[in-house]
Amino acid sequence: MPRPYARYGRGREHADAGVAGPGVWHGDPRRLHRPGAGRRLSGSTSQRRREDERVAEEHDLVVIGGGPAGYAAALYGAAAGLDVALVEESKLGGTCLHVGCIPAKELLETASVLRTVREAGAFGVEAGEPVVDLAVSQSRKQGVVDNLTKGLTGLLAGRKVTVHAGTGTLGVDHTVTVDGDEPAVLQAPHVVLATGSSPRTIPGFDVDGTLVVTSDELLSITEVPERVAVIGGGAIGCEFASLLADLGSAVTLLEAMPEILPGCDADAAKAVRRAFKKREIDVHVGVSVHGHDPSDGATTVRFGEDGAVEVDLVVVAVGRRPRGDAAGLVGTRVEVDERGFVEVDERLRTGEPGVYAVGDVVATPQLAHVGFAEGMFVVRDLLGEQPTPVDPATVPWCIYSHPEVAFAGMTEAAAREAGHDVVVSSHRFIGNGRAMIVGDTDGLVKLVAEKDPDGRAGRILGVHLVGPWVTEQLGQGYLAVNWEATVDEVAAFIQPHPTLSELFGETVLSLTGRSLHG
C-alpha cells in the first residue's frame, strides 16, 4: 500500500508523518512535480522570502554545479518528479565535457586513426605517410562537444530543470545565492554540492599556457610539439604521453612513484610501461622534478639526482584539486578537509542536514561515471528509498592510453594485504586470434580470485585488463566483481569467437583447473 502523501519540512525538523530522519522524504515525488521554472511550493514551502531585496525561488532540490555529478542529480531528481534548480558558473557538462573526458578521448581517437594509417601497409593498404592537421582535429572535437552540450541542455529543459548561470553560494537555511548576470536567491529542503575540481599544479612550474600547461590548455593545442615532458604518470599523464607520442612528439614521462599508474595492479602497470618503451616513450619512475630553466622558447626540466631533459612543452598532469570551498558554505555545518574535499558520510551527507556532496569534490574516485552514480544515489537517498551506497573499492576504471587499461576490484597486492588467500591467473593477448587480426597484441587479462578452503578458486576479487579496446570489455568483469560471482559461475559463460573478450573467458576457465588454449 502506498505511503500517505507527506510534504517536505523546512530545515532539520520534519513533523509530517512519513518522514524518517533529517532530510529524508517518503512521499510520492510525482505529487510534488509542477511544470514551470521556479514555481512556488504549497504549504510550508510556499512562503516567499527575501534576501537582499530579491524574491527567493522555492524548489525541492537545488544543485550547485553542472558537471556529470551535478547534472545527474538534477536530471534524476526531475525524473523522480522533483522541482529542481541547477546552478552552473561556467559551462553545462563541466570539466568532463569541455576540458576532460570527451575532448581528451576525441584527440586520442585522432591519434588512434593516425596510428592505424601508419600501420596500414601491414594489411596491404598503401596509404603513404599520413599527416595530422590538428586544426581539423580540434574542429571535430569541438563539434562533438557542442553536440553533447546541446543534447544536455535539451535534456534539462525537457525535464523542466531551472538552470541558473552564475556562481552558487550556499548559506544558512539552505539558501543558495546566485551571483551572475541574472542574480537570484534559491531555497530548497535539499541541496547538492557538485562544485568539481581543477588541475593541480606543482611548485617551480608556473602554468603560462604556452611553455607549461595543464590538461585544460593541452586539449586545445593546434601544433604538435617536437619534444614534451609529461610530469605525472597516473591515468591523465599516461593518456597524454600516449597521445603526444602517436602525434609524433618525443615524450619523456616523469613519475615520482616507483611505477607508473599507481593504484593499478603491478602486472598491468608493467605491461603498459613495456608497451611505452616499445613506442620510445622515455619513462622515468621514482623521480621528483625540481624545476625548469627556460631558454630560447624551450626549457630544461630537472629531475631525480642529476637528470635533465630539454623540451618544447611541459605538461603538468599530477591529478586534480577538489573545489570544496567553491560554494561559500559560510554559516553552514558543511566541513572541508585540508585537501579541499567536502567531508561526507557513506551516504554522501555533509554535516548540514539536507545537504549532500557528490563528484570530484568528495574523496571518492574522481571519475565521471562515479559522479553519475553518486548524483543518482543522493536523489534516491533523499527520497527515502534506502539505496546501497556507491562502493569506491569496486567501481570500474578505464585509462585510454595505448594500450588501454581497465580494471575493477582488488589488485593482487591489495587482496593479499586484506588477508585474502588468493589464486591468480593471467593470459596475454599475443595468443588471442582477434588481437592478431587487428594487429594489436600487447597486453594481458589478469584475474584475482579468493581461494576456497578446498583449494579451488572461488569468488572473483579483481579483474585487470591491458590491451586493445579493454575499456569496452570490462563490463563482464565489473559485473563479476560486484555480484561477487565465483570462478565456476563465470567460467560457464560462452564467449563469442573470434573476439578480444575470449581472453577474459580463457583466463577465468584456467582458474577452474582446466584450461582450453592456455
Short mmCIF file of C-alpha atoms in Angstrom, two decimals:
data_model
loop_
_atom_site.label_atom_id
_atom_site.label_comp_id
_atom_site.label_asym_id
_atom_site.label_seq_id
_atom_site.Cartn_x
_atom_site.Cartn_y
_atom_site.Cartn_z
CA MET A 1 0.00 0.00 0.00
CA PRO A 2 1.48 3.39 -0.92
CA ARG A 3 2.63 5.67 1.88
CA PRO A 4 0.38 8.68 2.55
CA TYR A 5 1.50 11.90 0.92
CA ALA A 6 3.96 13.84 3.09
CA ARG A 7 5.24 17.32 2.39
CA TYR A 8 8.82 18.38 2.75
CA GLY A 9 9.50 20.11 6.04
CA ARG A 10 11.85 23.06 6.47
CA GLY A 11 15.35 22.77 7.94
CA ARG A 12 16.23 19.78 10.11
CA GLU A 13 12.92 19.11 11.81
CA HIS A 14 10.19 17.21 9.96
CA ALA A 15 6.94 16.82 11.82
CA ASP A 16 4.99 15.23 8.98
CA ALA A 17 4.16 11.55 9.09
CA GLY A 18 6.15 9.58 6.57
CA VAL A 19 9.42 11.36 7.22
CA ALA A 20 12.16 9.18 8.70
CA GLY A 21 15.13 11.20 9.85
CA PRO A 22 16.60 14.54 8.82
CA GLY A 23 16.25 15.45 5.20
CA VAL A 24 14.52 12.24 4.06
CA TRP A 25 11.10 12.30 2.44
CA HIS A 26 8.90 9.25 1.89
CA GLY A 27 6.02 10.71 -0.08
CA ASP A 28 5.23 10.26 -3.75
CA PRO A 29 7.57 12.54 -5.75
CA ARG A 30 5.04 12.73 -8.56
CA ARG A 31 2.78 14.68 -6.21
CA LEU A 32 5.42 17.40 -5.95
CA HIS A 33 6.14 17.81 -9.63
CA ARG A 34 4.99 21.11 -11.02
CA PRO A 35 5.80 22.19 -14.53
CA GLY A 36 7.37 25.61 -14.85
CA ALA A 37 10.64 27.00 -13.61
CA GLY A 38 10.84 28.29 -10.06
CA ARG A 39 7.16 27.76 -9.27
CA ARG A 40 6.40 28.07 -5.57
CA LEU A 41 5.58 25.01 -3.48
CA SER A 42 2.37 24.80 -1.49
CA GLY A 43 2.06 24.58 2.28
CA SER A 44 5.10 25.22 4.46
CA THR A 45 7.39 25.67 1.46
CA SER A 46 5.21 28.15 -0.39
CA GLN A 47 6.21 31.24 1.57
CA ARG A 48 8.01 33.95 -0.37
CA ARG A 49 11.29 35.00 1.18
CA ARG A 50 13.51 37.96 0.54
CA GLU A 51 17.26 38.31 0.74
CA ASP A 52 18.96 41.45 -0.46
CA GLU A 53 15.50 42.53 -1.71
CA ARG A 54 15.32 39.58 -4.10
CA VAL A 55 12.45 37.11 -4.06
CA ALA A 56 13.58 33.56 -3.32
CA GLU A 57 12.65 30.79 -5.71
CA GLU A 58 11.37 27.70 -3.91
CA HIS A 59 12.39 24.29 -5.21
CA ASP A 60 12.51 20.73 -3.93
CA LEU A 61 16.19 20.37 -4.81
CA VAL A 62 18.96 22.81 -5.69
CA VAL A 63 22.18 21.52 -7.27
CA ILE A 64 25.32 23.66 -7.32
CA GLY A 65 27.50 22.54 -10.22
CA GLY A 66 26.56 21.33 -13.69
CA GLY A 67 29.19 18.65 -14.30
CA PRO A 68 28.39 14.92 -14.51
CA ALA A 69 27.61 14.50 -10.80
CA GLY A 70 25.55 17.68 -10.63
CA TYR A 71 23.53 17.27 -13.79
CA ALA A 72 22.96 13.59 -12.97
CA ALA A 73 21.38 14.64 -9.67
CA ALA A 74 19.31 17.28 -11.45
CA LEU A 75 18.08 15.02 -14.25
CA TYR A 76 17.42 12.06 -11.98
CA GLY A 77 15.65 14.24 -9.44
CA ALA A 78 13.46 15.73 -12.14
CA ALA A 79 12.72 12.23 -13.46
CA ALA A 80 11.52 11.37 -9.95
CA GLY A 81 9.08 14.29 -10.06
CA LEU A 82 11.04 16.85 -8.06
CA ASP A 83 11.18 20.55 -8.86
CA VAL A 84 14.91 21.04 -9.45
CA ALA A 85 17.15 24.07 -9.92
CA LEU A 86 20.71 23.75 -11.23
CA VAL A 87 23.37 26.45 -10.82
CA GLU A 88 26.44 26.40 -13.11
CA GLU A 89 29.13 29.09 -13.12
CA SER A 90 30.73 28.14 -16.44
CA LYS A 91 29.50 25.58 -18.98
CA LEU A 92 26.95 22.82 -18.56
CA GLY A 93 28.76 19.49 -18.63
CA GLY A 94 31.68 20.68 -16.55
CA THR A 95 35.26 19.50 -16.83
CA CYS A 96 34.33 16.14 -18.34
CA LEU A 97 32.52 17.55 -21.33
CA HIS A 98 34.68 20.60 -22.06
CA VAL A 99 38.25 20.04 -20.81
CA GLY A 100 38.32 16.41 -19.72
CA CYS A 101 36.85 13.08 -20.76
CA ILE A 102 35.23 13.96 -24.06
CA PRO A 103 37.84 16.24 -25.68
CA ALA A 104 40.69 14.03 -24.44
CA LYS A 105 39.15 10.90 -25.94
CA GLU A 106 38.37 12.72 -29.17
CA LEU A 107 42.04 13.66 -29.58
CA LEU A 108 43.11 10.16 -28.55
CA GLU A 109 40.88 8.87 -31.35
CA THR A 110 42.71 11.16 -33.77
CA ALA A 111 45.94 9.58 -32.55
CA SER A 112 44.46 6.11 -33.00
CA VAL A 113 43.42 6.83 -36.59
CA LEU A 114 46.88 8.21 -37.32
CA ARG A 115 48.47 5.08 -35.88
CA THR A 116 46.17 2.85 -37.93
CA VAL A 117 47.03 4.64 -41.18
CA ARG A 118 50.73 4.40 -40.42
CA GLU A 119 50.37 0.64 -39.98
CA ALA A 120 48.09 0.14 -42.98
CA GLY A 121 50.91 -1.24 -45.11
CA ALA A 122 50.98 -4.41 -42.99
CA PHE A 123 47.44 -5.10 -44.24
CA GLY A 124 48.32 -4.47 -47.87
CA VAL A 125 46.86 -0.97 -47.86
CA GLU A 126 49.31 1.60 -49.21
CA ALA A 127 48.35 4.93 -47.67
CA GLY A 128 51.67 6.75 -47.67
CA GLU A 129 52.97 8.75 -44.73
CA PRO A 130 49.96 10.38 -43.02
CA VAL A 131 49.99 13.99 -41.87
CA VAL A 132 47.84 15.20 -38.99
CA ASP A 133 46.12 18.57 -39.17
CA LEU A 134 45.37 19.43 -35.55
CA ALA A 135 43.23 22.39 -36.56
CA VAL A 136 40.82 19.99 -38.27
CA SER A 137 41.00 17.59 -35.34
CA GLN A 138 40.25 20.41 -32.91
CA SER A 139 37.29 21.47 -35.02
CA ARG A 140 35.93 17.93 -34.97
CA LYS A 141 36.49 17.75 -31.22
CA GLN A 142 34.59 20.98 -30.70
CA GLY A 143 31.75 19.69 -32.85
CA VAL A 144 31.41 16.63 -30.63
CA VAL A 145 31.50 18.80 -27.50
CA ASP A 146 28.93 21.22 -28.93
CA ASN A 147 26.54 18.44 -29.91
CA LEU A 148 26.74 16.85 -26.46
CA THR A 149 26.30 20.23 -24.79
CA LYS A 150 23.23 20.90 -26.92
CA GLY A 151 21.85 17.49 -26.01
CA LEU A 152 22.41 18.07 -22.29
CA THR A 153 20.79 21.49 -22.45
CA GLY A 154 17.79 19.94 -24.17
CA LEU A 155 17.52 17.18 -21.56
CA LEU A 156 17.49 19.68 -18.72
CA ALA A 157 14.90 21.83 -20.47
CA GLY A 158 12.79 18.82 -21.32
CA ARG A 159 12.64 17.81 -17.67
CA LYS A 160 11.87 21.39 -16.63
CA VAL A 161 15.02 21.85 -14.58
CA THR A 162 15.52 25.55 -13.82
CA VAL A 163 19.07 26.42 -14.89
CA HIS A 164 20.83 29.47 -13.44
CA ALA A 165 24.07 30.75 -14.95
CA GLY A 166 26.34 32.05 -12.22
CA THR A 167 28.24 31.14 -9.08
CA GLY A 168 26.10 29.47 -6.44
CA THR A 169 26.86 30.17 -2.78
CA LEU A 170 25.27 28.10 -0.02
CA GLY A 171 24.36 29.97 3.15
CA VAL A 172 22.12 29.43 6.16
CA ASP A 173 18.71 27.78 5.93
CA HIS A 174 19.56 26.07 2.63
CA THR A 175 19.69 29.41 0.87
CA VAL A 176 21.65 29.44 -2.39
CA THR A 177 22.59 32.85 -3.74
CA VAL A 178 23.37 33.01 -7.45
CA ASP A 179 25.88 35.67 -8.48
CA GLY A 180 25.68 36.16 -12.24
CA ASP A 181 24.16 38.28 -14.97
CA GLU A 182 20.75 37.46 -13.52
CA PRO A 183 21.21 37.24 -9.73
CA ALA A 184 18.82 35.03 -7.83
CA VAL A 185 18.15 33.51 -4.43
CA LEU A 186 17.03 29.89 -4.24
CA GLN A 187 15.80 27.75 -1.37
CA ALA A 188 15.08 24.05 -1.08
CA PRO A 189 14.86 21.35 1.58
CA HIS A 190 17.77 19.62 -0.12
CA VAL A 191 20.95 20.95 -1.71
CA VAL A 192 23.60 19.00 -3.60
CA LEU A 193 27.15 20.36 -3.79
CA ALA A 194 28.85 19.32 -7.03
CA THR A 195 31.49 22.01 -7.45
CA GLY A 196 34.05 19.73 -9.09
CA SER A 197 37.81 20.07 -9.29
CA SER A 198 40.61 21.87 -11.12
CA PRO A 199 44.05 20.72 -12.32
CA ARG A 200 46.70 20.54 -9.63
CA THR A 201 49.93 22.43 -10.14
CA ILE A 202 53.36 21.95 -8.58
CA PRO A 203 55.96 24.39 -7.24
CA GLY A 204 58.51 25.55 -9.77
CA PHE A 205 56.22 25.04 -12.76
CA ASP A 206 54.03 28.10 -13.14
CA VAL A 207 51.40 27.43 -15.79
CA ASP A 208 51.69 30.01 -18.56
CA GLY A 209 49.59 28.22 -21.17
CA THR A 210 52.46 28.17 -23.66
CA LEU A 211 55.57 26.51 -22.25
CA VAL A 212 53.97 24.93 -19.17
CA VAL A 213 50.40 23.66 -19.45
CA THR A 214 47.84 21.52 -17.68
CA SER A 215 45.15 19.36 -19.25
CA ASP A 216 43.00 22.47 -19.74
CA GLU A 217 45.46 24.04 -22.18
CA LEU A 218 46.86 20.87 -23.76
CA LEU A 219 43.48 19.85 -25.11
CA SER A 220 43.38 22.98 -27.27
CA ILE A 221 46.79 22.71 -28.96
CA THR A 222 46.86 23.24 -32.73
CA GLU A 223 50.50 22.31 -33.33
CA VAL A 224 52.37 19.16 -32.33
CA PRO A 225 55.33 19.98 -30.06
CA GLU A 226 58.59 18.33 -31.06
CA ARG A 227 59.68 17.44 -27.51
CA VAL A 228 57.46 17.09 -24.45
CA ALA A 229 57.92 16.31 -20.77
CA VAL A 230 54.83 14.94 -19.04
CA ILE A 231 55.03 15.27 -15.26
CA GLY A 232 52.87 12.63 -13.63
CA GLY A 233 52.49 9.01 -14.67
CA GLY A 234 48.96 8.46 -13.49
CA ALA A 235 45.93 7.97 -15.72
CA ILE A 236 45.93 11.51 -17.12
CA GLY A 237 49.69 11.60 -17.63
CA CYS A 238 49.78 8.23 -19.39
CA GLU A 239 46.94 9.22 -21.70
CA PHE A 240 48.72 12.44 -22.66
CA ALA A 241 52.08 10.70 -23.10
CA SER A 242 50.43 8.14 -25.38
CA LEU A 243 48.54 10.82 -27.34
CA LEU A 244 51.60 13.00 -27.93
CA ALA A 245 53.81 10.06 -28.88
CA ASP A 246 51.28 8.99 -31.52
CA LEU A 247 51.13 12.53 -32.87
CA GLY A 248 54.90 12.48 -33.33
CA SER A 249 56.33 14.14 -30.23
CA ALA A 250 59.41 12.81 -28.44
CA VAL A 251 57.94 12.18 -24.98
CA THR A 252 59.58 11.95 -21.57
CA LEU A 253 57.28 10.73 -18.80
CA LEU A 254 58.29 11.53 -15.20
CA GLU A 255 56.65 9.78 -12.24
CA ALA A 256 57.56 10.17 -8.56
CA MET A 257 56.18 6.78 -7.51
CA PRO A 258 58.09 3.51 -8.08
CA GLU A 259 55.81 2.62 -11.01
CA ILE A 260 53.53 4.41 -13.43
CA LEU A 261 49.78 4.11 -12.94
CA PRO A 262 49.81 3.94 -9.12
CA GLY A 263 46.69 2.13 -7.97
CA CYS A 264 46.71 -0.27 -10.90
CA ASP A 265 47.74 -3.87 -10.48
CA ALA A 266 51.53 -4.14 -10.67
CA ASP A 267 51.45 -6.52 -13.64
CA ALA A 268 49.13 -4.19 -15.55
CA ALA A 269 51.36 -1.18 -14.91
CA LYS A 270 54.44 -3.10 -16.02
CA ALA A 271 52.67 -4.15 -19.21
CA VAL A 272 51.91 -0.51 -20.04
CA ARG A 273 55.48 0.56 -19.29
CA ARG A 274 56.83 -2.17 -21.58
CA ALA A 275 54.49 -1.04 -24.34
CA PHE A 276 55.57 2.58 -23.84
CA LYS A 277 59.21 1.55 -24.12
CA LYS A 278 58.49 -0.14 -27.46
CA ARG A 279 56.95 3.14 -28.62
CA GLU A 280 60.08 5.02 -27.49
CA ILE A 281 58.35 6.91 -24.70
CA ASP A 282 61.15 7.64 -22.23
CA VAL A 283 59.75 6.68 -18.82
CA HIS A 284 61.45 7.62 -15.55
CA VAL A 285 59.91 6.33 -12.30
CA GLY A 286 60.84 7.13 -8.71
CA VAL A 287 61.98 10.63 -9.62
CA SER A 288 60.95 14.05 -8.39
CA VAL A 289 61.06 17.19 -10.51
CA HIS A 290 62.99 20.18 -9.18
CA GLY A 291 62.07 22.94 -11.62
CA HIS A 292 62.86 24.03 -15.15
CA ASP A 293 65.11 26.53 -16.89
CA PRO A 294 63.53 28.30 -19.89
CA SER A 295 65.74 29.39 -22.77
CA ASP A 296 65.01 30.45 -26.36
CA GLY A 297 61.44 29.14 -26.47
CA ALA A 298 62.34 25.80 -24.89
CA THR A 299 63.07 24.71 -21.33
CA THR A 300 65.16 22.17 -19.47
CA VAL A 301 63.31 20.13 -16.85
CA ARG A 302 65.44 18.98 -13.91
CA PHE A 303 64.52 15.71 -12.21
CA GLY A 304 65.98 12.99 -9.97
CA GLU A 305 69.54 13.32 -8.70
CA ASP A 306 71.05 14.76 -11.85
CA GLY A 307 68.52 14.16 -14.63
CA ALA A 308 67.62 16.82 -17.16
CA VAL A 309 65.72 16.92 -20.43
CA GLU A 310 65.23 19.82 -22.84
CA VAL A 311 61.70 20.10 -24.18
CA ASP A 312 59.41 22.47 -26.03
CA LEU A 313 56.41 21.83 -23.79
CA VAL A 314 55.88 20.73 -20.18
CA VAL A 315 52.57 19.06 -19.34
CA VAL A 316 51.73 19.03 -15.64
CA ALA A 317 49.46 16.04 -15.03
CA VAL A 318 49.57 15.43 -11.29
CA GLY A 319 45.89 14.98 -10.59
CA ARG A 320 43.05 17.32 -9.75
CA ARG A 321 42.31 19.53 -6.74
CA PRO A 322 38.78 19.43 -5.28
CA ARG A 323 36.94 22.75 -5.12
CA GLY A 324 35.43 22.17 -1.71
CA ASP A 325 35.23 25.83 -0.80
CA ALA A 326 33.77 26.98 -4.12
CA ALA A 327 30.20 27.16 -2.79
CA GLY A 328 30.89 29.52 0.10
CA LEU A 329 29.37 27.42 2.92
CA VAL A 330 29.50 30.31 5.42
CA GLY A 331 27.03 29.76 8.25
CA THR A 332 26.59 26.07 7.45
CA ARG A 333 27.86 22.92 9.13
CA VAL A 334 29.47 21.67 5.94
CA GLU A 335 33.14 20.84 6.62
CA VAL A 336 36.01 20.92 4.13
CA ASP A 337 39.18 18.95 4.94
CA GLU A 338 42.78 20.09 4.50
CA ARG A 339 42.91 18.60 1.00
CA GLY A 340 39.88 20.57 -0.15
CA PHE A 341 37.34 17.72 -0.10
CA VAL A 342 33.89 18.23 1.36
CA GLU A 343 33.51 15.81 4.26
CA VAL A 344 30.64 13.35 3.86
CA ASP A 345 29.48 10.06 5.33
CA GLU A 346 28.95 6.90 3.28
CA ARG A 347 25.59 8.26 2.16
CA LEU A 348 27.27 11.42 0.86
CA ARG A 349 25.59 13.55 3.51
CA THR A 350 27.51 16.55 4.82
CA GLY A 351 27.40 17.89 8.37
CA GLU A 352 24.50 20.13 7.35
CA PRO A 353 21.23 18.12 7.36
CA GLY A 354 19.68 18.01 3.91
CA VAL A 355 22.94 18.96 2.15
CA TYR A 356 24.81 16.36 0.10
CA ALA A 357 28.09 16.48 -1.83
CA VAL A 358 28.97 14.43 -4.91
CA GLY A 359 31.57 14.04 -7.64
CA ASP A 360 35.13 15.32 -7.65
CA VAL A 361 34.52 17.47 -4.58
CA VAL A 362 34.33 14.40 -2.30
CA ALA A 363 37.10 11.90 -1.58
CA THR A 364 35.85 9.16 -3.89
CA PRO A 365 37.36 8.25 -7.28
CA GLN A 366 37.35 11.35 -9.48
CA LEU A 367 35.63 9.65 -12.39
CA ALA A 368 32.64 10.94 -14.34
CA HIS A 369 30.77 7.66 -14.09
CA VAL A 370 31.25 7.65 -10.31
CA GLY A 371 29.80 11.16 -10.33
CA PHE A 372 26.78 9.92 -12.30
CA ALA A 373 26.24 7.12 -9.78
CA GLU A 374 26.61 9.46 -6.80
CA GLY A 375 24.23 12.01 -8.28
CA MET A 376 21.54 9.38 -8.74
CA PHE A 377 22.28 7.87 -5.33
CA VAL A 378 21.64 11.08 -3.38
CA VAL A 379 18.29 11.59 -5.09
CA ARG A 380 17.20 8.11 -4.06
CA ASP A 381 18.55 8.71 -0.57
CA LEU A 382 16.68 11.98 -0.03
CA LEU A 383 13.52 10.26 -1.27
CA GLY A 384 13.97 7.64 1.46
CA GLU A 385 14.49 4.72 -0.90
CA GLN A 386 17.48 3.40 1.10
CA PRO A 387 19.81 2.79 -1.87
CA THR A 388 23.05 0.89 -1.41
CA PRO A 389 25.96 3.35 -1.15
CA VAL A 390 28.44 3.56 -4.02
CA ASP A 391 31.44 1.38 -3.12
CA PRO A 392 34.65 3.15 -4.21
CA ALA A 393 36.58 -0.13 -3.98
CA THR A 394 34.65 -1.80 -6.79
CA VAL A 395 33.98 0.96 -9.32
CA PRO A 396 35.23 0.44 -12.89
CA TRP A 397 38.36 2.32 -14.00
CA CYS A 398 39.32 3.00 -17.61
CA ILE A 399 42.52 4.55 -18.97
CA TYR A 400 42.56 5.37 -22.69
CA SER A 401 46.28 5.19 -23.39
CA HIS A 402 47.67 2.80 -25.98
CA PRO A 403 47.46 0.11 -24.78
CA GLU A 404 44.25 0.76 -22.89
CA VAL A 405 43.84 -0.20 -19.23
CA ALA A 406 40.64 -1.20 -17.44
CA PHE A 407 40.03 -2.75 -14.06
CA ALA A 408 37.58 -3.29 -11.23
CA GLY A 409 38.05 -4.66 -7.74
CA MET A 410 41.18 -5.55 -5.83
CA THR A 411 44.71 -5.71 -7.14
CA GLU A 412 46.66 -8.83 -6.23
CA ALA A 413 48.69 -6.89 -3.66
CA ALA A 414 45.61 -5.29 -2.09
CA ALA A 415 43.85 -8.65 -1.83
CA ARG A 416 46.81 -10.21 -0.06
CA GLU A 417 47.18 -7.21 2.26
CA ALA A 418 43.48 -7.54 3.13
CA GLY A 419 44.15 -11.08 4.31
CA HIS A 420 42.67 -13.00 1.41
CA ASP A 421 44.21 -16.29 0.37
CA VAL A 422 44.26 -15.70 -3.36
CA VAL A 423 44.80 -17.51 -6.60
CA VAL A 424 45.79 -15.59 -9.73
CA SER A 425 45.66 -16.27 -13.45
CA SER A 426 46.77 -14.13 -16.39
CA HIS A 427 46.80 -14.58 -20.15
CA ARG A 428 48.38 -12.36 -22.79
CA PHE A 429 46.71 -11.01 -25.92
CA ILE A 430 49.62 -12.26 -28.02
CA GLY A 431 47.83 -15.61 -28.23
CA ASN A 432 44.37 -14.18 -29.00
CA GLY A 433 43.15 -14.63 -32.58
CA ARG A 434 41.24 -11.36 -32.83
CA ALA A 435 44.19 -9.42 -31.39
CA MET A 436 46.39 -10.94 -34.09
CA ILE A 437 43.85 -9.99 -36.74
CA VAL A 438 43.72 -6.34 -35.68
CA GLY A 439 47.49 -6.28 -35.22
CA ASP A 440 47.43 -5.23 -31.57
CA THR A 441 48.74 -7.95 -29.27
CA ASP A 442 50.27 -6.00 -26.37
CA GLY A 443 48.60 -6.55 -23.02
CA LEU A 444 47.00 -9.13 -20.80
CA VAL A 445 44.00 -10.20 -18.77
CA LYS A 446 44.58 -10.92 -15.09
CA LEU A 447 42.08 -12.23 -12.56
CA VAL A 448 42.45 -12.31 -8.80
CA ALA A 449 40.19 -14.79 -7.01
CA GLU A 450 39.73 -15.93 -3.44
CA LYS A 451 40.91 -19.45 -2.69
CA ASP A 452 38.22 -21.56 -1.04
CA PRO A 453 39.00 -23.94 1.85
CA ASP A 454 39.05 -26.85 -0.61
CA GLY A 455 41.84 -25.14 -2.55
CA ARG A 456 39.68 -24.24 -5.54
CA ALA A 457 39.28 -20.72 -6.88
CA GLY A 458 36.11 -19.13 -5.55
CA ARG A 459 34.86 -15.54 -5.55
CA ILE A 460 36.40 -13.17 -8.10
CA LEU A 461 38.01 -10.26 -6.26
CA GLY A 462 39.59 -8.29 -9.09
CA VAL A 463 39.73 -8.07 -12.88
CA HIS A 464 42.61 -6.28 -14.62
CA LEU A 465 42.87 -5.74 -18.37
CA VAL A 466 45.53 -4.18 -20.58
CA GLY A 467 45.25 -4.22 -24.35
CA PRO A 468 43.09 -3.38 -27.37
CA TRP A 469 39.65 -1.98 -26.55
CA VAL A 470 39.73 -3.31 -22.98
CA THR A 471 37.72 -0.30 -21.83
CA GLU A 472 34.83 -1.81 -23.81
CA GLN A 473 35.49 -5.31 -22.41
CA LEU A 474 35.42 -4.54 -18.70
CA GLY A 475 31.65 -4.86 -18.33
CA GLN A 476 31.52 -8.58 -17.62
CA GLY A 477 34.47 -8.34 -15.26
CA TYR A 478 32.85 -5.47 -13.38
CA LEU A 479 29.63 -7.45 -13.02
CA ALA A 480 31.58 -10.47 -11.76
CA VAL A 481 33.32 -8.41 -9.07
CA ASN A 482 30.22 -6.50 -7.94
CA TRP A 483 27.92 -9.51 -7.95
CA GLU A 484 30.56 -11.47 -6.03
CA ALA A 485 30.42 -14.15 -8.69
CA THR A 486 32.55 -17.26 -8.38
CA VAL A 487 35.04 -18.54 -10.91
CA ASP A 488 32.84 -21.55 -11.71
CA GLU A 489 29.82 -19.33 -12.36
CA VAL A 490 31.65 -17.01 -14.74
CA ALA A 491 33.52 -19.84 -16.45
CA ALA A 492 30.16 -21.22 -17.57
CA PHE A 493 29.61 -18.15 -19.80
CA ILE A 494 30.09 -18.85 -23.51
CA GLN A 495 32.35 -16.23 -25.09
CA PRO A 496 31.76 -15.43 -28.79
CA HIS A 497 34.56 -16.32 -31.22
CA PRO A 498 36.70 -14.74 -32.51
CA THR A 499 36.69 -11.83 -30.05
CA LEU A 500 39.08 -9.99 -27.82
CA SER A 501 36.81 -10.81 -24.87
CA GLU A 502 37.55 -14.50 -25.33
CA LEU A 503 40.74 -13.90 -23.39
CA PHE A 504 38.71 -12.99 -20.31
CA GLY A 505 36.83 -16.28 -20.60
CA GLU A 506 40.07 -18.19 -21.13
CA THR A 507 41.60 -16.62 -18.03
CA VAL A 508 38.58 -17.47 -15.89
CA LEU A 509 38.50 -21.00 -17.27
CA SER A 510 42.11 -21.61 -16.30
CA LEU A 511 41.23 -20.83 -12.68
CA THR A 512 38.89 -23.84 -12.64
CA GLY A 513 41.92 -26.07 -13.04
CA ARG A 514 41.18 -26.92 -16.66
CA SER A 515 42.07 -24.55 -19.46
CA LEU A 516 41.34 -24.77 -23.17
CA HIS A 517 44.02 -22.86 -25.05
CA GLY A 518 46.18 -21.55 -22.21
#
